[in-house]
CSV table of C-alpha atoms (C1' of nucleotides) in Angstrom, one decimal:
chain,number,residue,atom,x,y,z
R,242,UNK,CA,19.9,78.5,122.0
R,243,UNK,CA,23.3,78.5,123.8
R,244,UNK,CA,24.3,80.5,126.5
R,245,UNK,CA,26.3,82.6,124.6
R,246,UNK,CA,23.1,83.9,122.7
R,247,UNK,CA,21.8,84.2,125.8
R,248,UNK,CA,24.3,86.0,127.3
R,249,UNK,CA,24.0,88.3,123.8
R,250,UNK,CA,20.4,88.5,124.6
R,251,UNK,CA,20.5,90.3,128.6
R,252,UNK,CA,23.0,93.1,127.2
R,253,UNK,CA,21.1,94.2,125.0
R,254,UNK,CA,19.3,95.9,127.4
R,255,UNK,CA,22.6,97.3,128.8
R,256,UNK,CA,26.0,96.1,130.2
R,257,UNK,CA,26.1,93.7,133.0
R,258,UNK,CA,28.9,91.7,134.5
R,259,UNK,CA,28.5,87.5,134.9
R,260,UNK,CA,27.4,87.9,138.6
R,261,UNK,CA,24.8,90.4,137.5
R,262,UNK,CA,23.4,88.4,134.4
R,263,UNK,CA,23.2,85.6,136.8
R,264,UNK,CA,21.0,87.5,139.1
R,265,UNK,CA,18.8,88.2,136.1
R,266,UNK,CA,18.2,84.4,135.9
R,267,UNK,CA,17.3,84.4,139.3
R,268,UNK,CA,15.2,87.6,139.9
R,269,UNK,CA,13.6,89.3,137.2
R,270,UNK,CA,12.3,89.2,133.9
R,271,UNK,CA,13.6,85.7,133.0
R,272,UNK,CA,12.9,83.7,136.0
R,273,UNK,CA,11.1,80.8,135.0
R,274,UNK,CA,12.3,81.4,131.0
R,275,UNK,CA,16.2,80.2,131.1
R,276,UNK,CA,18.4,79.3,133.3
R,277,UNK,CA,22.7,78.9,133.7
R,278,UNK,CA,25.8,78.5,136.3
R,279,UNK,CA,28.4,80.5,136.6
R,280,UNK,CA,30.2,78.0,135.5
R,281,UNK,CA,28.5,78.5,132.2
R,282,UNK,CA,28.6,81.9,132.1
R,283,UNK,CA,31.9,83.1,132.9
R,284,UNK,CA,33.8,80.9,130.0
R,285,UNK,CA,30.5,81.9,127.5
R,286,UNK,CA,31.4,85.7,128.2
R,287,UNK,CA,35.1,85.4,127.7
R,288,UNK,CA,34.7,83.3,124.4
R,289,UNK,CA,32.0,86.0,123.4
R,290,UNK,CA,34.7,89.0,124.4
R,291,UNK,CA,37.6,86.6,122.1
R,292,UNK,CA,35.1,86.7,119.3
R,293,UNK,CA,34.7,90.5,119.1
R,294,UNK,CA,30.8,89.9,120.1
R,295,UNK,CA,31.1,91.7,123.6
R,296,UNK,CA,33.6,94.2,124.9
R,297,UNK,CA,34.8,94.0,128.7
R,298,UNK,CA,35.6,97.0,131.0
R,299,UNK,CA,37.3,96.3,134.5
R,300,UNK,CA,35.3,98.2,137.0
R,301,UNK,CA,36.4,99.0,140.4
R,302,UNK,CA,34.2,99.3,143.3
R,303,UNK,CA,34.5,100.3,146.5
R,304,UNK,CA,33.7,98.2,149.5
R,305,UNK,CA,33.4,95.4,146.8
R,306,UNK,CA,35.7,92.9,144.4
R,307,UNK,CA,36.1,94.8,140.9
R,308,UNK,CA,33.7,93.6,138.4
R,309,UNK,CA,34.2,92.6,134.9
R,310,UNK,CA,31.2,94.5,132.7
R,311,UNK,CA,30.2,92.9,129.6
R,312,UNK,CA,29.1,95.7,126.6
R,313,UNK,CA,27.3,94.5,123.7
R,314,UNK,CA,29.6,95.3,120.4
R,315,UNK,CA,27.3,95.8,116.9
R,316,UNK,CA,28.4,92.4,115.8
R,317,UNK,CA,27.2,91.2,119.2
R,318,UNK,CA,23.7,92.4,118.3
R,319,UNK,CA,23.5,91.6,114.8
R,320,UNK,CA,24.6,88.3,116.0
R,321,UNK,CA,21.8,87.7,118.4
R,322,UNK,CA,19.3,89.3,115.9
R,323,UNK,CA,20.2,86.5,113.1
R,324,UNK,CA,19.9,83.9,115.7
R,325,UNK,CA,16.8,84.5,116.7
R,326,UNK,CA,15.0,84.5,113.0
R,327,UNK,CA,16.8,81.5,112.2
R,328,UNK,CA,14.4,79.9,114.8
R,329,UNK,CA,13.5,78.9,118.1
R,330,UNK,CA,13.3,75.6,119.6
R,331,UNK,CA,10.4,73.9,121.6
R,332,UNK,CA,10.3,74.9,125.2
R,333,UNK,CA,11.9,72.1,127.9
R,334,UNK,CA,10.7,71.3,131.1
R,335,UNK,CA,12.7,69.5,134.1
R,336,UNK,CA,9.9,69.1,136.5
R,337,UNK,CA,11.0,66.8,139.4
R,338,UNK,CA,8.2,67.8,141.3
R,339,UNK,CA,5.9,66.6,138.4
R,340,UNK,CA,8.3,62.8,138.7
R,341,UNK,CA,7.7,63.2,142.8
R,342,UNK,CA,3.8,63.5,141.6
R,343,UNK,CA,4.0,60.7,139.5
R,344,UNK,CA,5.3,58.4,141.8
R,345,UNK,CA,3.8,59.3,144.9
R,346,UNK,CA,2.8,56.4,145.5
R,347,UNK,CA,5.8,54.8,146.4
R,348,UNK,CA,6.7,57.6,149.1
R,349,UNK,CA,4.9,58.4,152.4
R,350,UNK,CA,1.9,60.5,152.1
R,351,UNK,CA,3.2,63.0,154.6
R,352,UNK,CA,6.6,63.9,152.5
R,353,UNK,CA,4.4,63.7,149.1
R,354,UNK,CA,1.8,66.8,150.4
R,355,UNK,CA,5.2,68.3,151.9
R,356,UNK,CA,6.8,68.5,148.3
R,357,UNK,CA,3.2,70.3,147.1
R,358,UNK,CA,3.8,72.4,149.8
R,359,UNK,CA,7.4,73.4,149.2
R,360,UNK,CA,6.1,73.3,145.8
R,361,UNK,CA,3.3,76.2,146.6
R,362,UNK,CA,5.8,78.2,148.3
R,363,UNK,CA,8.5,78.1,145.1
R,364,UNK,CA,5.0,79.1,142.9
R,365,UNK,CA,4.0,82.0,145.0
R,366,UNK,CA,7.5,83.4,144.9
R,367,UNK,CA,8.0,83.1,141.8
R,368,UNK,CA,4.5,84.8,141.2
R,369,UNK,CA,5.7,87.7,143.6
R,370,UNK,CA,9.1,88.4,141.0
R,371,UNK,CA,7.1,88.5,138.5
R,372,UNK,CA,4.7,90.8,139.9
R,373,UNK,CA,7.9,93.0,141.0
R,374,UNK,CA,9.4,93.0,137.2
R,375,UNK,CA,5.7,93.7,135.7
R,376,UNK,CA,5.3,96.9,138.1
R,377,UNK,CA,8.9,98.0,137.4
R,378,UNK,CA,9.0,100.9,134.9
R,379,UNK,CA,11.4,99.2,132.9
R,380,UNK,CA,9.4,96.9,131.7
R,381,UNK,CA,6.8,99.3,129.9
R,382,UNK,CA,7.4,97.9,126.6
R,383,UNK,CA,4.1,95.2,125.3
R,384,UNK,CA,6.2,92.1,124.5
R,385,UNK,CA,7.8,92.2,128.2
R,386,UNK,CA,4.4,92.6,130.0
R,387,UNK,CA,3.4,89.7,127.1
R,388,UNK,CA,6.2,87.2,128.5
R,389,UNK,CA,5.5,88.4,131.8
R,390,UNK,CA,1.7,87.8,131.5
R,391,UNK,CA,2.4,84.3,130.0
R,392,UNK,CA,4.4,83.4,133.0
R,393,UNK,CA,2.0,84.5,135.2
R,394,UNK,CA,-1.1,82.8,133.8
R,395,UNK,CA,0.9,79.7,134.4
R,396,UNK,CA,2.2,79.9,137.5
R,397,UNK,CA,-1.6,80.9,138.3
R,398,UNK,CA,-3.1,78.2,137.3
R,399,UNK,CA,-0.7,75.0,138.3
R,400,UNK,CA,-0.8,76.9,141.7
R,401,UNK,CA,-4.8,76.6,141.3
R,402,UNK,CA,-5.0,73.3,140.5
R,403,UNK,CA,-2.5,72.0,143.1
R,404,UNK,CA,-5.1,73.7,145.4
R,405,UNK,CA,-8.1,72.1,144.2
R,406,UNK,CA,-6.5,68.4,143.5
R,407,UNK,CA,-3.9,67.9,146.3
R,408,UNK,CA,-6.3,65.4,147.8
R,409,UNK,CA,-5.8,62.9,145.0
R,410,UNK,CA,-2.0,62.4,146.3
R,411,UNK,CA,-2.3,59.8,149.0
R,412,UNK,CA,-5.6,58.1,148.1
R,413,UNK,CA,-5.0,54.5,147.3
R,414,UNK,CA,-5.8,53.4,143.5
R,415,UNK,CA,-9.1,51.2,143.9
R,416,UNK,CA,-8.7,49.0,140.7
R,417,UNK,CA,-11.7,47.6,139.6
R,418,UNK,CA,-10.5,44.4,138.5
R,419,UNK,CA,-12.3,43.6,135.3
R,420,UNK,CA,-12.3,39.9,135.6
R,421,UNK,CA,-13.0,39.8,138.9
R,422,UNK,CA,-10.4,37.3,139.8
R,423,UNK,CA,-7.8,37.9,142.9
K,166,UNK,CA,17.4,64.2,139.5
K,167,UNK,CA,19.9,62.3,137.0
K,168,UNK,CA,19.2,60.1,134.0
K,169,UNK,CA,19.9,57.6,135.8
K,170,UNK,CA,17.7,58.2,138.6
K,171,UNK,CA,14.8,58.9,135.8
K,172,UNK,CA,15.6,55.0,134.3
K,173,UNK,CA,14.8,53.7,137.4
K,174,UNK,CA,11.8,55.2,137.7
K,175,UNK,CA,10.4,54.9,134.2
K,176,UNK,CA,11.4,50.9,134.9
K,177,UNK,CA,9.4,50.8,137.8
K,178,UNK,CA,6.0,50.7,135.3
K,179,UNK,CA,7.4,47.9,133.7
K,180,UNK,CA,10.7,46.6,131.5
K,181,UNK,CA,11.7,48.5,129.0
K,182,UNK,CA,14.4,48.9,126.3
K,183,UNK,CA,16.6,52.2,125.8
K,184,UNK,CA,14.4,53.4,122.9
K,185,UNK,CA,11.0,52.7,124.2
K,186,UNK,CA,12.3,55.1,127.8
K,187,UNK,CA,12.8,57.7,124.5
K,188,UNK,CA,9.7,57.1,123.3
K,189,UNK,CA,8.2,57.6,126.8
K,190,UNK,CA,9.7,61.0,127.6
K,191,UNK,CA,8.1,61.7,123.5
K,192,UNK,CA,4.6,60.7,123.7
K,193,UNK,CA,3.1,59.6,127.3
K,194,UNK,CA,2.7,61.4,130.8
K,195,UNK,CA,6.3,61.8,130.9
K,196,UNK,CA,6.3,64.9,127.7
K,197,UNK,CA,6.6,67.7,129.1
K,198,UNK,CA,8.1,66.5,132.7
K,199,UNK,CA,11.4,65.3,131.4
K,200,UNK,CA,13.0,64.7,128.8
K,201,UNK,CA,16.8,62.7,127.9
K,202,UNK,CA,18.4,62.1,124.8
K,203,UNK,CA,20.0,58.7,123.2
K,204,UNK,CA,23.2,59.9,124.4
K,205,UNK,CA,22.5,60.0,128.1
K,206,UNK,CA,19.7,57.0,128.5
K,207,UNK,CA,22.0,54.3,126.9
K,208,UNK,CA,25.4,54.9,128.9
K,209,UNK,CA,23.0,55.5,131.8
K,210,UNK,CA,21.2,52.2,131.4
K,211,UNK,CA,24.9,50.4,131.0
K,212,UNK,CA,25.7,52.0,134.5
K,213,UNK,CA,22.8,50.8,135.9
K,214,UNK,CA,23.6,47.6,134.9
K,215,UNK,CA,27.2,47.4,135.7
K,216,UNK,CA,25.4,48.7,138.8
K,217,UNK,CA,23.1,45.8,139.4
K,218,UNK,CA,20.1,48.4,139.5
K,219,UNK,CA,18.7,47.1,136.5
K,220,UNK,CA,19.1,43.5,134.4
K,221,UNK,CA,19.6,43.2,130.7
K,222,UNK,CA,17.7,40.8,128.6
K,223,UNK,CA,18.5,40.6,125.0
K,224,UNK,CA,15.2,40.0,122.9
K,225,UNK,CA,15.4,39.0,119.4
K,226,UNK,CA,12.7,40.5,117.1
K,227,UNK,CA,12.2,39.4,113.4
K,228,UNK,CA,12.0,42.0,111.0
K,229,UNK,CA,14.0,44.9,113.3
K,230,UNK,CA,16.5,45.1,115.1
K,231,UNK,CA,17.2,43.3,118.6
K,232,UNK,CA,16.7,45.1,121.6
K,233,UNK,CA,17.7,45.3,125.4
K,234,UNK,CA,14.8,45.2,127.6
K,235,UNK,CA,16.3,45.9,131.1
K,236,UNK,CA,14.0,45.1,134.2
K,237,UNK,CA,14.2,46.6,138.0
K,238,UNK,CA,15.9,44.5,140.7
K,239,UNK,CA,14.8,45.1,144.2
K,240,UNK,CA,18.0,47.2,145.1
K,241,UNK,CA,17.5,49.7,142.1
K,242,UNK,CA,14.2,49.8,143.1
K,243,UNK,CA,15.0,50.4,146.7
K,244,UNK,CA,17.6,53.1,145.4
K,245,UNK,CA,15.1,55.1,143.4
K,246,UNK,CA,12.3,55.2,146.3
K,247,UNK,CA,15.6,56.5,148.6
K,248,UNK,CA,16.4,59.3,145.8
K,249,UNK,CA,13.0,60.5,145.9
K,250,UNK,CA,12.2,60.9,149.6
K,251,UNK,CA,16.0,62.5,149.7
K,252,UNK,CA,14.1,65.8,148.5
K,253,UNK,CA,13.8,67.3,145.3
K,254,UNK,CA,15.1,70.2,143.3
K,255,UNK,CA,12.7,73.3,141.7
K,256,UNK,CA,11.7,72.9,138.6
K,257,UNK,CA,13.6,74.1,135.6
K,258,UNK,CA,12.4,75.7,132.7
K,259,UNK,CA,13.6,76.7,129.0
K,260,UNK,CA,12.1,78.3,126.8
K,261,UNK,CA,13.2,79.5,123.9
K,262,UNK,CA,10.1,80.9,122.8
K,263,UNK,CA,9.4,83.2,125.8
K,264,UNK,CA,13.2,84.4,125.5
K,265,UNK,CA,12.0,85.4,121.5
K,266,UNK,CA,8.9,87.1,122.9
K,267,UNK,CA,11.1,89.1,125.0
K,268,UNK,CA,13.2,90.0,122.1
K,269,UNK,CA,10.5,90.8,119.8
K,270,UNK,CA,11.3,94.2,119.0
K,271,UNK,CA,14.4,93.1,117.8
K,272,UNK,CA,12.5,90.9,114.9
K,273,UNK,CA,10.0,91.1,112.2
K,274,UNK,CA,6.4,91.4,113.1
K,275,UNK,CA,5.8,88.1,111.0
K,276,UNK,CA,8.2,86.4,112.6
K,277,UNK,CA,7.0,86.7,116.1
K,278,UNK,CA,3.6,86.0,115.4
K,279,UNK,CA,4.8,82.9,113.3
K,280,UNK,CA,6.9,81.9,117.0
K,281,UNK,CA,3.6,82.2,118.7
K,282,UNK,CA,1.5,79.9,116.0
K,283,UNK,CA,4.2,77.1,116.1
K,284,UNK,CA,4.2,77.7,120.4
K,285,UNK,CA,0.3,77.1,120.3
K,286,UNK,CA,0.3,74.4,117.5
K,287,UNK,CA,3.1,72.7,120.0
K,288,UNK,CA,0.9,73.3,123.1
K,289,UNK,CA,-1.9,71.6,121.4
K,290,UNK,CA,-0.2,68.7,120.4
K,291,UNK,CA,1.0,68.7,123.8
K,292,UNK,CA,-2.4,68.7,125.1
K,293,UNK,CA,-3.9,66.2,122.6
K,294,UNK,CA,-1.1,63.7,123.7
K,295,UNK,CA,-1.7,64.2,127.4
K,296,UNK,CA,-5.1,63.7,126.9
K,297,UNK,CA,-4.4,59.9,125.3
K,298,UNK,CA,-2.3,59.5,128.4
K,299,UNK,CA,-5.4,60.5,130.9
K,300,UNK,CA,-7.8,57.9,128.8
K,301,UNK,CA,-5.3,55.1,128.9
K,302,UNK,CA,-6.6,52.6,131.7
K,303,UNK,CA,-2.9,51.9,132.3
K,304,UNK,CA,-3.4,55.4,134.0
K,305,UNK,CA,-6.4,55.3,136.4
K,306,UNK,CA,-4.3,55.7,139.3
K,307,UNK,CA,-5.2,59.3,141.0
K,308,UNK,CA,-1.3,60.2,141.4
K,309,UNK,CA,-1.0,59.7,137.6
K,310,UNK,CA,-4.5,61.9,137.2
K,311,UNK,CA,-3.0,64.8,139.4
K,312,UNK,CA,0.3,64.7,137.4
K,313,UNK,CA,-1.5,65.1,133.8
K,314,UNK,CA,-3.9,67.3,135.1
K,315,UNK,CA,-1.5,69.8,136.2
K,316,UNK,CA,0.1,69.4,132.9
K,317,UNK,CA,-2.9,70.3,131.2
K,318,UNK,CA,-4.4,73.3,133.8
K,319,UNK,CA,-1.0,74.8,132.5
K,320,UNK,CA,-0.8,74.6,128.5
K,321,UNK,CA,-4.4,75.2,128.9
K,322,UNK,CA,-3.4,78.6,130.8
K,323,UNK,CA,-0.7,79.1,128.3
K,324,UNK,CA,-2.8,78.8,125.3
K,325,UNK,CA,-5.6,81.1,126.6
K,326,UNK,CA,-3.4,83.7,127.1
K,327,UNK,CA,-1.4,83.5,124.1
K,328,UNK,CA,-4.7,83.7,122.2
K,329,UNK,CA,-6.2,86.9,123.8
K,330,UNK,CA,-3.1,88.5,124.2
K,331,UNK,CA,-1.2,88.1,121.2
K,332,UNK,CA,-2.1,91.6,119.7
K,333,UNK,CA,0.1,92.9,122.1
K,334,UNK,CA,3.4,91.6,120.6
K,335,UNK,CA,4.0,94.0,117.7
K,336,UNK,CA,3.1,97.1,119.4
K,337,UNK,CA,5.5,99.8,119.2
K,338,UNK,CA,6.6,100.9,122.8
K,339,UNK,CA,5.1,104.6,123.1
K,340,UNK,CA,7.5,105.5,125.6
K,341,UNK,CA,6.5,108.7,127.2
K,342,UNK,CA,10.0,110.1,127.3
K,343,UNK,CA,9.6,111.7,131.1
K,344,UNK,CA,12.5,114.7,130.3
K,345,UNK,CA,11.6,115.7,127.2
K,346,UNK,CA,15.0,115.9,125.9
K,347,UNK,CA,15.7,113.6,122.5
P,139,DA,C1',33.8,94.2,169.7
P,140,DC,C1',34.8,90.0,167.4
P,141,DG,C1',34.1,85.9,164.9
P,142,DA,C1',30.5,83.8,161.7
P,143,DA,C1',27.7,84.0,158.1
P,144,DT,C1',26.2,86.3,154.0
P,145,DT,C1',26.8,89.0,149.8
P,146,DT,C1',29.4,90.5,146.0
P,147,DA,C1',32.6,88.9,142.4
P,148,DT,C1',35.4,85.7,139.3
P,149,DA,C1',37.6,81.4,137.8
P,150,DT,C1',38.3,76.5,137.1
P,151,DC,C1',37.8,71.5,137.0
P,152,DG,C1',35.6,66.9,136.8
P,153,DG,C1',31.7,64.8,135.5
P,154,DA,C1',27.1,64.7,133.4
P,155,DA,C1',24.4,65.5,129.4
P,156,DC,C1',23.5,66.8,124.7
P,157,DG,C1',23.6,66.6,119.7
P,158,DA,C1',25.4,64.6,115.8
P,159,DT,C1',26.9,60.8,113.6
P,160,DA,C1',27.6,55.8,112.6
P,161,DT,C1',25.7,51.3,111.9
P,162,DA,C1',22.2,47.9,110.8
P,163,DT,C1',17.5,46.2,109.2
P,164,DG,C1',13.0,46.2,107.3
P,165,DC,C1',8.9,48.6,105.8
P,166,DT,C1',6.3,52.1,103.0
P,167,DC,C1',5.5,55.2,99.4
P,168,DG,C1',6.0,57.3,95.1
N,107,DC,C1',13.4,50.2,93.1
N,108,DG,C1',15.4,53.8,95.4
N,109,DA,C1',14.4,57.3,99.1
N,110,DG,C1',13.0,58.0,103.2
N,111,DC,C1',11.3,56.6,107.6
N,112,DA,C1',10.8,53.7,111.9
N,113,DT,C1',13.2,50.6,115.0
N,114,DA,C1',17.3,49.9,117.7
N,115,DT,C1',22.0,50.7,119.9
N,116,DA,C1',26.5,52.9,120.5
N,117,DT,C1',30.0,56.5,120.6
N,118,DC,C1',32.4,60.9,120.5
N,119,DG,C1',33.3,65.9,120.8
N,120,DT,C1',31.3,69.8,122.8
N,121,DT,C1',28.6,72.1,126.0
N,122,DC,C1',26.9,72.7,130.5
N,123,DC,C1',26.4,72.0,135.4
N,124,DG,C1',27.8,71.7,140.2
N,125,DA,C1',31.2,72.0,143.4
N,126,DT,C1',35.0,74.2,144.9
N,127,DA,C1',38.6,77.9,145.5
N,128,DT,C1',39.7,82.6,146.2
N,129,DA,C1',39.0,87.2,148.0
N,130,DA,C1',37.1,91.4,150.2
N,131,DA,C1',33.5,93.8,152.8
N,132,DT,C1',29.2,93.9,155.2
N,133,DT,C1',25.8,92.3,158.5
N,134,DC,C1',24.5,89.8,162.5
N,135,DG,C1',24.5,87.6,166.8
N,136,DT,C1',26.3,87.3,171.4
DNA sequence: ACGAATTTATATCGGAACGATATATGCTCG
DNA sequence: CGAGCATATATCGTTCCGATATAAATTCGT
């Protein structure tokens, strides 16, 4: 799934500008599901407004720069639609705390439990957003408290185990040497 | 963390060719932590080696193909160990199945409950290959343990919650329309 | 009160990474 | 005996990221 579906995706629950889908990333609903830069965004919505999938509308605020809001068109949404049956593909993971993990042993003990740490802390505020977009009323509808939920359970329980385990990171491999000689 | 970066590492377990790194991000305590296509691991191991991170050995094999088995020097060893104490970035996450749970009101019934069979037949394969990986006595070492452990405390999570909530994706959203006006 | 930092907002450019494809060889299965 | 698959590397076009530039207003410290 490109960012343009993506991008297809967010407006269909309502217009939003770049800046604002980008926040959507960051904040709500979707932290933790996908991710993109501005420097993805902004070219995907322009190609999407070029192919008649999205209509923009120059807004102008006060006390702010004018925004550029994004609209959904009905090819827009029939387009997402029919890329979503046509299939999803398996969920990817960039964990470099997991790599950190891995090779602990080749880093000081002290800046391996300060990654789980900084780890913890990223966890528990991720935890808090979701907690924020599950009490929000617009996020009533089963399948959003169902992606929500998901999130949560895992967050929970990485954020669990990290608690119970942390104590393995640091402790020296004793290897029991089958043959016996060394 | 680039591909690069990610070669060195994987190297420091032991030489390895372009295809057998692939294999590694596939099958072993690396799935589900990172991942890197052909694209990026061969130029990236070329670099390296232009580099003088890494040295290429050409290895005939009879009946396939020949291979490059690259090996850590010291001073891509030293480079990797300075790129992990550097810091490290938060996790990123895609998942294309969460972002079609979010949409499911948007698709057939069948469908979405098709997404989440294939998402719990993936997260047991997952589970069932990190399990392998916790056996192998090439991974006794309690850094290694914490890694796959977390792993598996959170497609275990996952997969519970899918199961016992999975009634929920279908529902119609009985919203209570607050005005009263439709 | 005034400059600094932060927030809101968009655009672009170089480089990194992906996905598809090409090439080559041998094995397995029907 | 041909099709398909596993092993193995390489490359190319497209997509995507990260950094940077620009700009206006608000907040914050001193």
């Amino acid at each position: 799934m490109d960012i343009k579906t993506v991008c297809l995706g967010l407006l269909t629950f309502g217009e939003a500008s770049g800046y604002e889908i980008k926040k959507l990333f960051e904040d709500g609903t979707f932290n933790g599901v996908f991710d993109a830069s501005f420097g993805s965004i902004y070219p995907a919505l322009t190609r999407l407004a070029e192919e008649g999938l999205v209509i923009a509308r120059e807004e102008e605020q006060h006390g702010r720069p004018d925004k550029k809001v994004y609209a959904l068109t009905p090819a827009g949404h029939a387009r997402f639609v029919a890329s979503l049956v046509a299939g999803i593909q398996p969920d990817r993971v960039r964990s470099e705390f997991s790599m950190a993990m891995i090779f602990a042993h080749l880093l000081p003990e002290a800046t391996a439990q300060s990654y789980i740490d900084q780890h913890l802390a990223e966890t528990r505020d991720a935890l808090r957003r979701l907690d924020v977009a599950d009490q929000d009323p617009g996020s009533q509808m089963p399948n959003l408290k169902f992606a929500i939920g998901l999130g949560r359970a895992r967050l929970q329980a990485g954020m669990e185990f990290m608690e119970r385990h942390r104590h393995m990171i640091g402790l020296a491999a004793v290897a029991p040497a089958p043959g016996g000689q060394g």
